[in-house]
PDB file of C-alpha atoms in Angstrom:
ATOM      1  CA  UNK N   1      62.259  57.568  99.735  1.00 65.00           C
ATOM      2  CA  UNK N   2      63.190  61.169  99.796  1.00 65.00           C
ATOM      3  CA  UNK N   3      60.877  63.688  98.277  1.00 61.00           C
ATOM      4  CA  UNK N   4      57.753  61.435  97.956  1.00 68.00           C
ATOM      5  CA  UNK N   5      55.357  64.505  96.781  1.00 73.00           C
ATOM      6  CA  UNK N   6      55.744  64.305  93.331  1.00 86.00           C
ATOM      7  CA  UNK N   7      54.767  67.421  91.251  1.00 87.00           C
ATOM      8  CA  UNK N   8      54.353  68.522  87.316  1.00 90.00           C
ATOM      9  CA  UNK N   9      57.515  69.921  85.908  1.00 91.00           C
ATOM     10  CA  UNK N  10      56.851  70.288  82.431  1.00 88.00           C
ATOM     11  CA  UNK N  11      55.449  74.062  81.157  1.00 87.00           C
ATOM     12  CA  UNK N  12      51.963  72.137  80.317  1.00 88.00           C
ATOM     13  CA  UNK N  13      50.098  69.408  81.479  1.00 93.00           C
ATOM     14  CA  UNK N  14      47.090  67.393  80.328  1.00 93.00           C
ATOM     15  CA  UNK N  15      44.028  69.653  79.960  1.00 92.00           C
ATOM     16  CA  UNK N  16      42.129  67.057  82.037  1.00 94.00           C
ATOM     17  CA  UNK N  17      42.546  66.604  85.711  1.00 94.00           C
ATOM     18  CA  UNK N  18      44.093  62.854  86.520  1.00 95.00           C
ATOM     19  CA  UNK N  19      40.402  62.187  87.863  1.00 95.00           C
ATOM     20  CA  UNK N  20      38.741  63.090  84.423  1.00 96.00           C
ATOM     21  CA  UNK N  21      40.924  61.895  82.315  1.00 97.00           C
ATOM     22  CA  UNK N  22      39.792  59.824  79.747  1.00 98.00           C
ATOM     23  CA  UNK N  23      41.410  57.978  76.562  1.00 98.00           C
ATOM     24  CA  UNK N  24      40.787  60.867  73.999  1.00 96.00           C
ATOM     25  CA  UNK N  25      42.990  62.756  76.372  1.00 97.00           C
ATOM     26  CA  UNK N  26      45.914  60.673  75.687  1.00 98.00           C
ATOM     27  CA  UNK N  27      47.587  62.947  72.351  1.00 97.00           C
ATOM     28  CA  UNK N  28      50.072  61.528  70.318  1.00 98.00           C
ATOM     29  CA  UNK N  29      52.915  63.663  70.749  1.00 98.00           C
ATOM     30  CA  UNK N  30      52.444  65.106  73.942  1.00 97.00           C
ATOM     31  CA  UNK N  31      55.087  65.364  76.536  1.00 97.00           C
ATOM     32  CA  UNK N  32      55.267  65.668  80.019  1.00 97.00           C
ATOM     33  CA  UNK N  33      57.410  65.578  83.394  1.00 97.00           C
ATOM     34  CA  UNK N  34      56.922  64.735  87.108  1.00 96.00           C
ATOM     35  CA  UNK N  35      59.174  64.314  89.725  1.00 93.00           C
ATOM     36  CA  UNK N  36      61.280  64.832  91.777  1.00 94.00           C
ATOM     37  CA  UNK N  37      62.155  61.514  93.879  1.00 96.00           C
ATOM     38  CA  UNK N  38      65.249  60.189  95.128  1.00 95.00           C
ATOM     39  CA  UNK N  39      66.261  57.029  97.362  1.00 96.00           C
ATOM     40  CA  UNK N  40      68.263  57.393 100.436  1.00 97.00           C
ATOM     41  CA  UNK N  41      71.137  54.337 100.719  1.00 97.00           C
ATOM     42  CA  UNK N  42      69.200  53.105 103.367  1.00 97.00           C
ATOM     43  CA  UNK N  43      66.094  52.620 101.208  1.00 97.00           C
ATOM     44  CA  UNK N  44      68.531  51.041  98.645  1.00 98.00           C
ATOM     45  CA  UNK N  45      70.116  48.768 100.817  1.00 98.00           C
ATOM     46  CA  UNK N  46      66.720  47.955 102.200  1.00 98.00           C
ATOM     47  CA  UNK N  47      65.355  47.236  99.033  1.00 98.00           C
ATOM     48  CA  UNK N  48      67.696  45.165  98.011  1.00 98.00           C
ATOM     49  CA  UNK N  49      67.970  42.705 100.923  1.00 98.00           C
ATOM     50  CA  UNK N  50      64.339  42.021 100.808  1.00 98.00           C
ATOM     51  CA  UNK N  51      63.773  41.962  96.769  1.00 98.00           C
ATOM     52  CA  UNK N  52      66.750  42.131  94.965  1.00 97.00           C
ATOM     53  CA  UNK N  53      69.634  40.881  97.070  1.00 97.00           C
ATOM     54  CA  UNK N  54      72.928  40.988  95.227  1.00 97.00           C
ATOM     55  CA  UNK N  55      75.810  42.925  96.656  1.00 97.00           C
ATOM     56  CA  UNK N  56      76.143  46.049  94.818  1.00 96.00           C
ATOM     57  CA  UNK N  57      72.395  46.860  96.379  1.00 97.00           C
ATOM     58  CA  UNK N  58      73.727  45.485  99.683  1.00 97.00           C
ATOM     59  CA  UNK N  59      76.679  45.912 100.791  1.00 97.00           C
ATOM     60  CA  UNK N  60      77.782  49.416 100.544  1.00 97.00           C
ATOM     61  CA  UNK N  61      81.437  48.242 101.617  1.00 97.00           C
ATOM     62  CA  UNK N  62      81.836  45.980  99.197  1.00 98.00           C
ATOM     63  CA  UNK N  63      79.914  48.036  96.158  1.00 97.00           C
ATOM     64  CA  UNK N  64      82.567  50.541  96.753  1.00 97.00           C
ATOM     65  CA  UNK N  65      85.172  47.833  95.141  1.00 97.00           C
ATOM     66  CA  UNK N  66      82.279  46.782  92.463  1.00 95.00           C
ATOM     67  CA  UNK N  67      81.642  47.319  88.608  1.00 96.00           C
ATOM     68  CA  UNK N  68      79.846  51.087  89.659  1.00 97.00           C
ATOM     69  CA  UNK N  69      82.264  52.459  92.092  1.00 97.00           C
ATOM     70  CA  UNK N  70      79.511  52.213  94.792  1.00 98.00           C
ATOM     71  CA  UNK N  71      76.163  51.734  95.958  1.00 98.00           C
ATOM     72  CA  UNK N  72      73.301  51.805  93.515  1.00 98.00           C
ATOM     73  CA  UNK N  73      69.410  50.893  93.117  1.00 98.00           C
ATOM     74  CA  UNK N  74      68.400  47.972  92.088  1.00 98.00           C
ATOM     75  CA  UNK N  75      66.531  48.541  88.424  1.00 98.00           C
ATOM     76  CA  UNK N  76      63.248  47.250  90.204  1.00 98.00           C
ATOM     77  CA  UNK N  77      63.185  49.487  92.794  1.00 98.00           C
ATOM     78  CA  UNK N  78      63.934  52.093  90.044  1.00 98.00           C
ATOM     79  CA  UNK N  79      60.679  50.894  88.041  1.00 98.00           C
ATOM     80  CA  UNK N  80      58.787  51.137  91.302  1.00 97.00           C
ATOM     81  CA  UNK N  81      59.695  55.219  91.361  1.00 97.00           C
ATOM     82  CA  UNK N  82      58.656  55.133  87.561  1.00 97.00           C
ATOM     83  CA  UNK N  83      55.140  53.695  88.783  1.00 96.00           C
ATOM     84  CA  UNK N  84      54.504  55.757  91.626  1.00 95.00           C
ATOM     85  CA  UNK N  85      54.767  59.026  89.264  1.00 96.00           C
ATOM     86  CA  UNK N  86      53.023  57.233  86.359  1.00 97.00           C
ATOM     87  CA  UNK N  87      50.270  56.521  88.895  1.00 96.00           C
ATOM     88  CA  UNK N  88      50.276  59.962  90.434  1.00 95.00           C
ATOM     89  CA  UNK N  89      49.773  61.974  87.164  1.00 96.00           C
ATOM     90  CA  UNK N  90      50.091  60.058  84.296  1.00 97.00           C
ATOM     91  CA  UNK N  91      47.782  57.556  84.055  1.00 97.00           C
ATOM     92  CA  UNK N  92      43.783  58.273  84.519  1.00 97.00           C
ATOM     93  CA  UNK N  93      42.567  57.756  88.375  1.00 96.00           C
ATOM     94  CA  UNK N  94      38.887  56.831  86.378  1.00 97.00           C
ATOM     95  CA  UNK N  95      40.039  55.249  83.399  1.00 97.00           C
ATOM     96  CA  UNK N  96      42.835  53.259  83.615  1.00 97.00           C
ATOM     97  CA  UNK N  97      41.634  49.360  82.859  1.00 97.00           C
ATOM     98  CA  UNK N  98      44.952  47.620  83.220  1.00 94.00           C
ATOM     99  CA  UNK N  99      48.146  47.029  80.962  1.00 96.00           C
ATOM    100  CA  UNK N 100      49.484  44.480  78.705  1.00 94.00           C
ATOM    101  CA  UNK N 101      52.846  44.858  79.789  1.00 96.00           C
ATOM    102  CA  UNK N 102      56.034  47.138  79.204  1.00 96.00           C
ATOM    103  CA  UNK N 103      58.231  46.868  75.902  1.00 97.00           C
ATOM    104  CA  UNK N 104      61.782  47.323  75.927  1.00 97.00           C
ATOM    105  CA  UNK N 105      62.582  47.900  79.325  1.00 98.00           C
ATOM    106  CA  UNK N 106      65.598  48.980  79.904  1.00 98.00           C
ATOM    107  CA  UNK N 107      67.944  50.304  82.853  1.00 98.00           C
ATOM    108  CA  UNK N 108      70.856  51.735  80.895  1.00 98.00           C
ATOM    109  CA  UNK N 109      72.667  53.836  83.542  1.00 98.00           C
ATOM    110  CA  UNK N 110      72.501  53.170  87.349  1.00 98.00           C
ATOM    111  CA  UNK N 111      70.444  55.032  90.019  1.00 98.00           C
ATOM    112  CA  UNK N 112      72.659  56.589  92.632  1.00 98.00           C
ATOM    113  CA  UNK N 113      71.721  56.874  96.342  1.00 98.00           C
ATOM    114  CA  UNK N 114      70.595  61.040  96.687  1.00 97.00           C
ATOM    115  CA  UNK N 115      70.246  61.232  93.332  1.00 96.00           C
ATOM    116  CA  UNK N 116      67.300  63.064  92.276  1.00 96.00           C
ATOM    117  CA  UNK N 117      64.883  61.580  89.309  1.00 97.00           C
ATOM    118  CA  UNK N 118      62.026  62.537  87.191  1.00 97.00           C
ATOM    119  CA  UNK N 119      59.656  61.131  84.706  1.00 98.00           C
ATOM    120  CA  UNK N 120      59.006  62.099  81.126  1.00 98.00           C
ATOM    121  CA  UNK N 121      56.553  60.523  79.798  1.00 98.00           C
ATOM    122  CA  UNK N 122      55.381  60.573  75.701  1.00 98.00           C
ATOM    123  CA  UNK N 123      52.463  59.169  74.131  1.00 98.00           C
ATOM    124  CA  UNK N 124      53.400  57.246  71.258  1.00 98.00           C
ATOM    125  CA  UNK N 125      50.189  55.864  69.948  1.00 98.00           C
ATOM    126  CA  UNK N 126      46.767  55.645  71.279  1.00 97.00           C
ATOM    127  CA  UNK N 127      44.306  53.937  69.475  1.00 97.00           C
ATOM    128  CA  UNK N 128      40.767  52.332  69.703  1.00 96.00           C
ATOM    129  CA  UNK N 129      39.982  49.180  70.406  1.00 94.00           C
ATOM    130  CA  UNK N 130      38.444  46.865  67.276  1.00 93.00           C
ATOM    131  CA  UNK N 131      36.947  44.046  69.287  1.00 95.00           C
ATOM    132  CA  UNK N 132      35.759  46.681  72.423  1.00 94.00           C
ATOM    133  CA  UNK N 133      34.849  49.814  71.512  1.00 93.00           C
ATOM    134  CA  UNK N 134      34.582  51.188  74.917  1.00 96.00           C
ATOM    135  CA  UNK N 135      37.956  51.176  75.557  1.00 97.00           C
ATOM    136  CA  UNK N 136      41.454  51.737  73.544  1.00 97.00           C
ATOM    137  CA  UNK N 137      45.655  51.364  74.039  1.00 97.00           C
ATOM    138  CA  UNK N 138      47.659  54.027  74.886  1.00 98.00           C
ATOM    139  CA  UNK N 139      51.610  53.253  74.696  1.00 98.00           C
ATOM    140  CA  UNK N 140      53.895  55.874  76.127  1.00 98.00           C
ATOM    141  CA  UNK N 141      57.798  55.633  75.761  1.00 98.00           C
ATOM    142  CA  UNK N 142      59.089  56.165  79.241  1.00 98.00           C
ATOM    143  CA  UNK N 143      62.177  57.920  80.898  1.00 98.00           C
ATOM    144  CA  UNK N 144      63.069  58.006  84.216  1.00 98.00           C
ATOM    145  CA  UNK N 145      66.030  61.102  84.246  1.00 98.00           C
ATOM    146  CA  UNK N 146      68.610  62.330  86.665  1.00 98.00           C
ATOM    147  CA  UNK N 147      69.056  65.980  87.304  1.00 96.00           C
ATOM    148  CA  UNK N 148      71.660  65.919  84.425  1.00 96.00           C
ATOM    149  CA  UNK N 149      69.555  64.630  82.229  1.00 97.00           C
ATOM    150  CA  UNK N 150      71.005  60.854  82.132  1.00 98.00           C
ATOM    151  CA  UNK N 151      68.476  57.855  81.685  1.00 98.00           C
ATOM    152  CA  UNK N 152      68.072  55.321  84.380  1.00 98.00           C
ATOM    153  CA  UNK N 153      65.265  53.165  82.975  1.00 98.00           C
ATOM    154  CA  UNK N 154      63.429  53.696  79.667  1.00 98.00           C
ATOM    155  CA  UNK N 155      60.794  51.575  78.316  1.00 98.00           C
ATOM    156  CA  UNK N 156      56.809  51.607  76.132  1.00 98.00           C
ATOM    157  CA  UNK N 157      54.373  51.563  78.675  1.00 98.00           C
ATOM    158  CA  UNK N 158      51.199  49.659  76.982  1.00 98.00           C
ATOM    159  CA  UNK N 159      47.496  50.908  79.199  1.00 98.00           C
ATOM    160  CA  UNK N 160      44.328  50.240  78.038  1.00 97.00           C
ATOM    161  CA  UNK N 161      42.045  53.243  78.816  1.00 98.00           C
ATOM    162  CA  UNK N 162      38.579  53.736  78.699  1.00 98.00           C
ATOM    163  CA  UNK N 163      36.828  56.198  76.558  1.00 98.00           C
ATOM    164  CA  UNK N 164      35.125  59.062  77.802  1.00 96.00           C
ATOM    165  CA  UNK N 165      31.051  57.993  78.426  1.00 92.00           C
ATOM    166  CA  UNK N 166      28.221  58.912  76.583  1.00 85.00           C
ATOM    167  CA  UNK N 167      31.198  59.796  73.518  1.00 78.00           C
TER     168      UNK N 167
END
């Protein structure tokens, strides 16, 4: 992986570091960005012979003659940059309890090899808990974006988060 230090590139961030961060922190409407990472064909080709082994993530010869004109990521490998800047600023270090899932996944544009990517992140909704107070559900729609702005995965990313204690 190329560029693995991840950094905010949005003019604001969360007012609460990623190790205080708590589920009144989560605003709906808020947006933010963090990149920058990019895969290497090597890491690609890597990838997909151990998870994801179908040619165009494979066999760089023969995804030159292929639907994308060449090499590309396989979309799980492109979810795992997703998580790795979710988990680096996004989501609380103290608070995060676990998640229900994703909604609407999606991958609708492929991820080239060198091609640099960021996350945007918005939350959608965040909302307590009825059965445990101590805790509510944040969902966030999702972007992984090239440098020129075009989506490789998008999705609702569903956490539960607990509250702040003692509030």
């Amino acid at each position: 992986m190329i560029g693995a230090v991840t950094e905010v590139l949005s003019a604001t961030d969360f007012r609460a570091p990623i190790d205080d961060r708590w589920f009144d922190d989560y605003v709906v409407g808020e947006t933010y960005e963090y990149g920058k990472l990019a895969l290497a064909a090597d890491d690609i080709v890597e990838f997909g012979r151990q998870y994801d082994p179908q040619r165009l993530h494979t066999d760089p010869a023969w995804a030159a003659t292929g639907p994308f004109g060449g090499l590309i990521a396989s979309g799980w490998q492109t979810a795992g940059l997703m998580m790795r800047m979710y988990c680096s600023h996004y989501i609380s270090a103290v608070a995060s309890l676990a998640s229900p899932g994703v909604d609407e996944l999606r991958w609708p544009a492929p991820l080239r090899p060198d091609e640099s990517v960021r996350l945007r992140t918005t939350v959608l909704e965040s909302r307590l808990s009825r059965s445990k107070p101590d805790r509510g559900i944040v969902r966030t729609g999702i972007a992984v974006l090239t440098d020129d702005d075009r989506a490789v995965l998008t999705g609702i990313a569903m956490n539960m988060v607990a509250v702040r204690p003692g509030s």
